Amino acid sequence: MGLIPYKNEVYLDWTEEKNVEAMRAALKDVGSRLGRSYPAIIGGRRVETDDEIVSVNPADPSQVVGRTASATEREADMALETATSTFETWSRTSPEARARILLRASAIMKRRKFELLAWEAHEGGKPWFEADAQVAEAIDFLEYYAREMLRLKDGVEIYSVPGEESRYTYQPMGVGVIIAPWNFPTAILTGMSSAAIVAGNTIIMKPSEFTSVIGAVVAEIFEEAGLPEGVLNFLPGYGSKVGDYLVEDARTRFISFTGSMKTGLRINELAARQIENQRWVKRVIAEMGGKDAMVIDDSADLDSAASDIVKSAYGYSGQKCSAASRAILHADVYDEVLDKVVEKAKALKIGGPESADVNVGPVISEPQFEKVSSYVDVGKQEGERVLGEDPGDPQGGYFISPTIFEVEREARVAREEIFGPVLSVIKARDFDEALRVANDSPYGLTGGVYSKNRDHLELARREFKAGNVYFNRGITGALVGVQPFGGFGMSGTDSKAGGPDYLPLHMLARTVVERF
Ligand code: NAD
C-alpha cells in the first residue's frame, strides 16, 4: 500500500479564532444532543438492557450526558458468541483490508474532531488542550497500527539452515476483551481496540462506566468506517457486574486491560485459572497505575523544571497514569523550586471546560472526588499543605484545587496512587538519594530527571526504574510511535502501546519450516 510516512497529528492552535469558534459551535451542538440513549451493539444489532448507566457531566453533575446500556451476563454471552463466530471470517480478511478500515476511522475522527473534543469536554471534563491531545492520540494510534500491520503482515526475517526454508509469521489470536479506563476515553479505547482488530481479532469493547457515551461514539466511528458487523461488539457495563464473566469465559482468548492495579491484578488472577472447555492459556495485557516521580537536582534549570512539574502534575487534574505525583528535590534547590512550583500552580485557571484558557477541570466522578478528598485529609495529617483548599460541595461540580504537600517519603500521599491534582514534595540530600526515593515504589510507569549533570543523567538512564523516563522535560503526553508507553513493576505488563512491540502481543507467532 502506498501510504505517506507516519506522522503525529498536529495539535490545534487555540490562538486561532477559527478553532475557538469551531469548538464553541461543537460544544453547542453536542450540548443539544445530551441525554440520549445508547444501546449495546452486538453483531451490528442494537441491544437494549434492563438497566442503564447514567453518565453525567463532572463539571455539572445535574447534567445527564447520556444513558447507555448496562450489560449483564446475558449480553456478555451474546457478545462472546458473536465475536467467536465472526472471528472465522475476520481472521481471514487481508491485513491490507483491515488496515484500510483503521485509516478510514482515522479520517472520520479528523473530520469529526471538534465534535469528539466536545464529547470529551462534556463527559470527561477535559480542558480543550487536553481533549485535543487525546483525540490526536486516538488518530495516531489508528494511523500507526495500520502501518504496523502492513510492516508485520508477511512476518519478520529469521535464518534458515541450508536446504530448508524457515518462515516466521504472525496470525490472529481469537476473541479479545478490551477493558478501558475513563481517563483517556477516546485514545486508550481506540488504541487498544484498533490494535486488536487490525491484527485480525474480534473484540468485546467495554468502555469505562464513567465514559460510556464516548465509547458509543468510538464504536459508531468504527461502524461508519466499514468494520464488518460482529468484529467490534460494543458492551457498555459496570466492571463489577460483567467484568469477571468476560475474563473467565472459555471463549475469551486474550484480555487487553488498562486501569487500576487492583483491577489489573484481579483480571490476571482470574484469567490464569483454567475452566471447563478452555483450550488456551489466556494472554493478559494489563497497563495499570503509577506513582510517578520527577527528580530535580542542583544543576537543573529551575524555572523550566518548575513549569514542567506543574504541567505534569495538574494536566487533566492529575488524572493521568503518567502524572507527576511526587517531586523529589535536591536540598540545595528545594526552597527555590518549591516556591516556583507553588507560584505557577497558583496561576492555573480552574473551571468547567467552557473556554480554551481553563487549565484544570473537575475530577471525573463523585467516587473519585471522595477518594481524592480523603487523601487531602490524609496529607494534612502527614505533612504541610503549602497549596490547596479543602474541596467544596461536589454538587457544584467535582472540583479539587491544585494541592501541594511537603511530606516525608514514607507518607501515604507520597506512596499511594491518588489520581487527582495532589503533588507530594520530598527533600533529598543528594542525587543518589533522590533516585533511591524515586525507585522506592511498587509502581514504575513514568519518571523524570531535571539536570545538567551528565553523570546524573547517565545514572538515571540506567537505573531509574520506570518504563518511560524523560530528561529535562515533562513526563506526560507520550506520543504514539515516538514514546512507546508502558510500565514496569506493578504498573503493568510493559506492553508499550504505540510502539513496535505492541501489535505482536495481539497475535500468535508461527514458525513453518520446509525441507527441500
Ligand atoms: P479501574 O480499574 O477502576 O477500571 C478500569 C476498567 O476496568 C473499567 O472499564 C472498569 O469497568 C473495569 N473493571 C472494573 N472491575 C472489573 C473487573 N472485576 N473485571 C473486569 N473489568 C473490571 O480504573 P479506572 O479508575 O477506570 O482508571 C484509572 C486507573 O487506570 C489508574 O490507576 C491509572 O493509573 C490507570 N491507567 C493506566 C494507564 C497505563 O497506560 N498504564 C493509562 C490510563 C490509566
PDB file of C-alpha atoms in Angstrom, residues 88-250:
ATOM      1  CA  GLU A  88     -13.751 -17.231  11.458  1.00  0.00           C
ATOM      2  CA  THR A  89     -14.207 -14.656   8.685  1.00  0.00           C
ATOM      3  CA  TRP A  90     -12.422 -11.613  10.071  1.00  0.00           C
ATOM      4  CA  SER A  91      -9.222 -13.523  10.817  1.00  0.00           C
ATOM      5  CA  ARG A  92      -9.130 -14.478   7.114  1.00  0.00           C
ATOM      6  CA  THR A  93      -9.603 -10.908   5.879  1.00  0.00           C
ATOM      7  CA  SER A  94      -6.429  -9.499   4.355  1.00  0.00           C
ATOM      8  CA  PRO A  95      -4.227  -7.349   6.594  1.00  0.00           C
ATOM      9  CA  GLU A  96      -4.443  -4.577   3.980  1.00  0.00           C
ATOM     10  CA  ALA A  97      -8.237  -4.542   4.137  1.00  0.00           C
ATOM     11  CA  ARG A  98      -8.111  -4.458   7.927  1.00  0.00           C
ATOM     12  CA  ALA A  99      -5.575  -1.619   7.873  1.00  0.00           C
ATOM     13  CA  ARG A 100      -7.761   0.389   5.479  1.00  0.00           C
ATOM     14  CA  ILE A 101     -10.599   0.350   7.986  1.00  0.00           C
ATOM     15  CA  LEU A 102      -8.314   1.923  10.605  1.00  0.00           C
ATOM     16  CA  LEU A 103      -7.228   4.561   8.117  1.00  0.00           C
ATOM     17  CA  ARG A 104     -10.845   5.329   7.333  1.00  0.00           C
ATOM     18  CA  ALA A 105     -11.695   5.539  11.042  1.00  0.00           C
ATOM     19  CA  SER A 106      -8.803   7.995  11.384  1.00  0.00           C
ATOM     20  CA  ALA A 107     -10.157  10.110   8.526  1.00  0.00           C
ATOM     21  CA  ILE A 108     -13.587  10.169  10.178  1.00  0.00           C
ATOM     22  CA  MET A 109     -12.053  11.221  13.505  1.00  0.00           C
ATOM     23  CA  LYS A 110     -10.189  14.027  11.741  1.00  0.00           C
ATOM     24  CA  ARG A 111     -13.410  15.212  10.111  1.00  0.00           C
ATOM     25  CA  ARG A 112     -15.362  14.942  13.381  1.00  0.00           C
ATOM     26  CA  LYS A 113     -12.543  16.260  15.551  1.00  0.00           C
ATOM     27  CA  PHE A 114     -14.310  19.191  17.205  1.00  0.00           C
ATOM     28  CA  GLU A 115     -17.346  17.061  17.931  1.00  0.00           C
ATOM     29  CA  LEU A 116     -15.105  14.464  19.634  1.00  0.00           C
ATOM     30  CA  LEU A 117     -13.437  17.227  21.633  1.00  0.00           C
ATOM     31  CA  ALA A 118     -16.835  18.456  22.748  1.00  0.00           C
ATOM     32  CA  TRP A 119     -17.833  14.971  23.973  1.00  0.00           C
ATOM     33  CA  GLU A 120     -14.548  14.864  25.896  1.00  0.00           C
ATOM     34  CA  ALA A 121     -15.356  18.211  27.488  1.00  0.00           C
ATOM     35  CA  HIS A 122     -18.887  17.190  28.432  1.00  0.00           C
ATOM     36  CA  GLU A 123     -18.343  13.648  29.624  1.00  0.00           C
ATOM     37  CA  GLY A 124     -14.673  13.655  30.621  1.00  0.00           C
ATOM     38  CA  GLY A 125     -14.431  17.215  31.961  1.00  0.00           C
ATOM     39  CA  LYS A 126     -11.363  17.740  29.781  1.00  0.00           C
ATOM     40  CA  PRO A 127      -9.935  21.189  29.153  1.00  0.00           C
ATOM     41  CA  TRP A 128      -9.704  21.899  25.429  1.00  0.00           C
ATOM     42  CA  PHE A 129      -5.965  21.361  25.097  1.00  0.00           C
ATOM     43  CA  GLU A 130      -6.192  18.001  26.889  1.00  0.00           C
ATOM     44  CA  ALA A 131      -9.178  16.906  24.804  1.00  0.00           C
ATOM     45  CA  ASP A 132      -7.334  17.808  21.619  1.00  0.00           C
ATOM     46  CA  ALA A 133      -4.172  15.944  22.646  1.00  0.00           C
ATOM     47  CA  GLN A 134      -6.282  12.903  23.381  1.00  0.00           C
ATOM     48  CA  VAL A 135      -8.204  12.863  20.118  1.00  0.00           C
ATOM     49  CA  ALA A 136      -4.908  13.424  18.277  1.00  0.00           C
ATOM     50  CA  GLU A 137      -3.551  10.379  20.113  1.00  0.00           C
ATOM     51  CA  ALA A 138      -6.533   8.276  19.023  1.00  0.00           C
ATOM     52  CA  ILE A 139      -5.893   9.313  15.409  1.00  0.00           C
ATOM     53  CA  ASP A 140      -2.197   8.499  15.824  1.00  0.00           C
ATOM     54  CA  PHE A 141      -2.989   5.016  17.138  1.00  0.00           C
ATOM     55  CA  LEU A 142      -5.147   4.295  14.074  1.00  0.00           C
ATOM     56  CA  GLU A 143      -2.520   5.564  11.647  1.00  0.00           C
ATOM     57  CA  TYR A 144       0.360   3.869  13.454  1.00  0.00           C
ATOM     58  CA  TYR A 145      -1.225   0.444  13.991  1.00  0.00           C
ATOM     59  CA  ALA A 146      -2.442   0.371  10.378  1.00  0.00           C
ATOM     60  CA  ARG A 147       1.176   0.835   9.255  1.00  0.00           C
ATOM     61  CA  GLU A 148       2.458  -1.608  11.846  1.00  0.00           C
ATOM     62  CA  MET A 149       0.151  -4.308  10.489  1.00  0.00           C
ATOM     63  CA  LEU A 150       1.458  -3.670   6.988  1.00  0.00           C
ATOM     64  CA  ARG A 151       5.012  -3.941   8.314  1.00  0.00           C
ATOM     65  CA  LEU A 152       4.286  -7.269  10.009  1.00  0.00           C
ATOM     66  CA  LYS A 153       1.834  -8.861   7.560  1.00  0.00           C
ATOM     67  CA  ASP A 154       4.440 -11.129   5.937  1.00  0.00           C
ATOM     68  CA  GLY A 155       6.222 -11.882   9.183  1.00  0.00           C
ATOM     69  CA  VAL A 156       9.800 -10.992  10.045  1.00  0.00           C
ATOM     70  CA  GLU A 157      13.158 -12.263   8.812  1.00  0.00           C
ATOM     71  CA  ILE A 158      14.753 -15.217  10.553  1.00  0.00           C
ATOM     72  CA  TYR A 159      17.606 -17.518   9.475  1.00  0.00           C
ATOM     73  CA  SER A 160      17.182 -20.778   7.566  1.00  0.00           C
ATOM     74  CA  VAL A 161      19.603 -23.724   7.519  1.00  0.00           C
ATOM     75  CA  PRO A 162      20.870 -24.897   4.086  1.00  0.00           C
ATOM     76  CA  GLY A 163      18.237 -26.887   2.174  1.00  0.00           C
ATOM     77  CA  GLU A 164      15.344 -25.547   4.214  1.00  0.00           C
ATOM     78  CA  GLU A 165      13.114 -22.531   4.317  1.00  0.00           C
ATOM     79  CA  SER A 166      12.105 -21.212   7.732  1.00  0.00           C
ATOM     80  CA  ARG A 167       9.287 -18.686   7.893  1.00  0.00           C
ATOM     81  CA  TYR A 168       8.184 -16.704  10.922  1.00  0.00           C
ATOM     82  CA  THR A 169       4.774 -15.080  10.602  1.00  0.00           C
ATOM     83  CA  TYR A 170       2.021 -13.750  12.812  1.00  0.00           C
ATOM     84  CA  GLN A 171      -1.573 -14.878  12.840  1.00  0.00           C
ATOM     85  CA  PRO A 172      -4.663 -13.552  14.618  1.00  0.00           C
ATOM     86  CA  MET A 173      -5.327 -14.927  18.068  1.00  0.00           C
ATOM     87  CA  GLY A 174      -9.080 -15.007  18.744  1.00  0.00           C
ATOM     88  CA  VAL A 175     -11.632 -13.104  20.800  1.00  0.00           C
ATOM     89  CA  GLY A 176     -10.230 -10.213  22.790  1.00  0.00           C
ATOM     90  CA  VAL A 177     -11.910  -8.454  25.694  1.00  0.00           C
ATOM     91  CA  ILE A 178     -10.943  -4.795  25.685  1.00  0.00           C
ATOM     92  CA  ILE A 179     -11.420  -3.118  29.057  1.00  0.00           C
ATOM     93  CA  ALA A 180     -10.678   0.591  29.156  1.00  0.00           C
ATOM     94  CA  PRO A 181     -10.406   3.328  31.806  1.00  0.00           C
ATOM     95  CA  TRP A 182     -12.172   6.697  31.792  1.00  0.00           C
ATOM     96  CA  ASN A 183      -9.154   8.970  31.780  1.00  0.00           C
ATOM     97  CA  PHE A 184      -8.381   8.693  28.041  1.00  0.00           C
ATOM     98  CA  PRO A 185     -11.780   7.540  26.857  1.00  0.00           C
ATOM     99  CA  THR A 186     -11.171   8.219  23.170  1.00  0.00           C
ATOM    100  CA  ALA A 187      -7.442   7.493  22.882  1.00  0.00           C
ATOM    101  CA  ILE A 188      -6.941   4.390  25.007  1.00  0.00           C
ATOM    102  CA  LEU A 189     -10.221   2.789  23.939  1.00  0.00           C
ATOM    103  CA  THR A 190      -9.414   3.436  20.277  1.00  0.00           C
ATOM    104  CA  GLY A 191      -5.797   2.335  20.648  1.00  0.00           C
ATOM    105  CA  MET A 192      -6.475  -0.946  22.419  1.00  0.00           C
ATOM    106  CA  SER A 193      -9.418  -1.780  20.140  1.00  0.00           C
ATOM    107  CA  SER A 194      -7.745  -0.874  16.863  1.00  0.00           C
ATOM    108  CA  ALA A 195      -4.588  -2.872  17.639  1.00  0.00           C
ATOM    109  CA  ALA A 196      -6.648  -5.965  18.397  1.00  0.00           C
ATOM    110  CA  ILE A 197      -8.841  -5.550  15.319  1.00  0.00           C
ATOM    111  CA  VAL A 198      -6.125  -4.802  12.775  1.00  0.00           C
ATOM    112  CA  ALA A 199      -4.280  -7.889  13.981  1.00  0.00           C
ATOM    113  CA  GLY A 200      -7.302  -9.933  12.846  1.00  0.00           C
ATOM    114  CA  ASN A 201      -9.058 -10.493  16.150  1.00  0.00           C
ATOM    115  CA  THR A 202     -12.670  -9.845  17.067  1.00  0.00           C
ATOM    116  CA  ILE A 203     -13.433  -7.935  20.225  1.00  0.00           C
ATOM    117  CA  ILE A 204     -15.807  -7.135  23.033  1.00  0.00           C
ATOM    118  CA  MET A 205     -15.242  -3.430  23.678  1.00  0.00           C
ATOM    119  CA  LYS A 206     -16.081  -2.458  27.254  1.00  0.00           C
ATOM    120  CA  PRO A 207     -15.564   1.236  27.966  1.00  0.00           C
ATOM    121  CA  SER A 208     -15.445   2.633  31.489  1.00  0.00           C
ATOM    122  CA  GLU A 209     -18.842   3.133  33.086  1.00  0.00           C
ATOM    123  CA  PHE A 210     -17.921   6.825  33.546  1.00  0.00           C
ATOM    124  CA  THR A 211     -17.331   7.485  29.850  1.00  0.00           C
ATOM    125  CA  SER A 212     -19.641   5.067  28.086  1.00  0.00           C
ATOM    126  CA  VAL A 213     -21.138   7.712  25.803  1.00  0.00           C
ATOM    127  CA  ILE A 214     -17.703   8.432  24.321  1.00  0.00           C
ATOM    128  CA  GLY A 215     -17.368   4.655  23.994  1.00  0.00           C
ATOM    129  CA  ALA A 216     -20.576   4.620  21.932  1.00  0.00           C
ATOM    130  CA  VAL A 217     -19.241   7.402  19.695  1.00  0.00           C
ATOM    131  CA  VAL A 218     -15.987   5.481  19.110  1.00  0.00           C
ATOM    132  CA  ALA A 219     -17.959   2.299  18.315  1.00  0.00           C
ATOM    133  CA  GLU A 220     -20.092   4.253  15.811  1.00  0.00           C
ATOM    134  CA  ILE A 221     -16.959   5.573  14.110  1.00  0.00           C
ATOM    135  CA  PHE A 222     -15.646   2.040  13.525  1.00  0.00           C
ATOM    136  CA  GLU A 223     -19.072   1.121  12.166  1.00  0.00           C
ATOM    137  CA  GLU A 224     -19.054   4.153   9.862  1.00  0.00           C
ATOM    138  CA  ALA A 225     -15.551   3.172   8.745  1.00  0.00           C
ATOM    139  CA  GLY A 226     -16.984  -0.078   7.389  1.00  0.00           C
ATOM    140  CA  LEU A 227     -15.892  -2.569  10.024  1.00  0.00           C
ATOM    141  CA  PRO A 228     -17.971  -5.705   9.410  1.00  0.00           C
ATOM    142  CA  GLU A 229     -20.674  -6.457  11.950  1.00  0.00           C
ATOM    143  CA  GLY A 230     -19.580  -8.625  14.850  1.00  0.00           C
ATOM    144  CA  VAL A 231     -15.899  -7.670  14.713  1.00  0.00           C
ATOM    145  CA  LEU A 232     -16.356  -4.985  17.369  1.00  0.00           C
ATOM    146  CA  ASN A 233     -19.092  -5.693  19.867  1.00  0.00           C
ATOM    147  CA  PHE A 234     -19.839  -2.652  21.981  1.00  0.00           C
ATOM    148  CA  LEU A 235     -20.687  -3.710  25.501  1.00  0.00           C
ATOM    149  CA  PRO A 236     -21.043  -0.854  27.993  1.00  0.00           C
ATOM    150  CA  GLY A 237     -21.360  -2.132  31.537  1.00  0.00           C
ATOM    151  CA  TYR A 238     -20.101  -1.985  35.085  1.00  0.00           C
ATOM    152  CA  GLY A 239     -16.858  -3.851  35.606  1.00  0.00           C
ATOM    153  CA  SER A 240     -18.228  -5.233  38.852  1.00  0.00           C
ATOM    154  CA  LYS A 241     -21.255  -6.670  37.048  1.00  0.00           C
ATOM    155  CA  VAL A 242     -19.870  -8.047  33.824  1.00  0.00           C
ATOM    156  CA  GLY A 243     -16.057  -7.922  34.087  1.00  0.00           C
ATOM    157  CA  ASP A 244     -15.393 -11.253  35.777  1.00  0.00           C
ATOM    158  CA  TYR A 245     -17.731 -13.054  33.407  1.00  0.00           C
ATOM    159  CA  LEU A 246     -15.933 -11.745  30.329  1.00  0.00           C
ATOM    160  CA  VAL A 247     -12.498 -12.509  31.732  1.00  0.00           C
ATOM    161  CA  GLU A 248     -13.320 -16.010  32.933  1.00  0.00           C
ATOM    162  CA  ASP A 249     -15.220 -17.245  29.896  1.00  0.00           C
ATOM    163  CA  ALA A 250     -13.568 -20.062  27.940  1.00  0.00           C
TER     164      ALA A 250
END
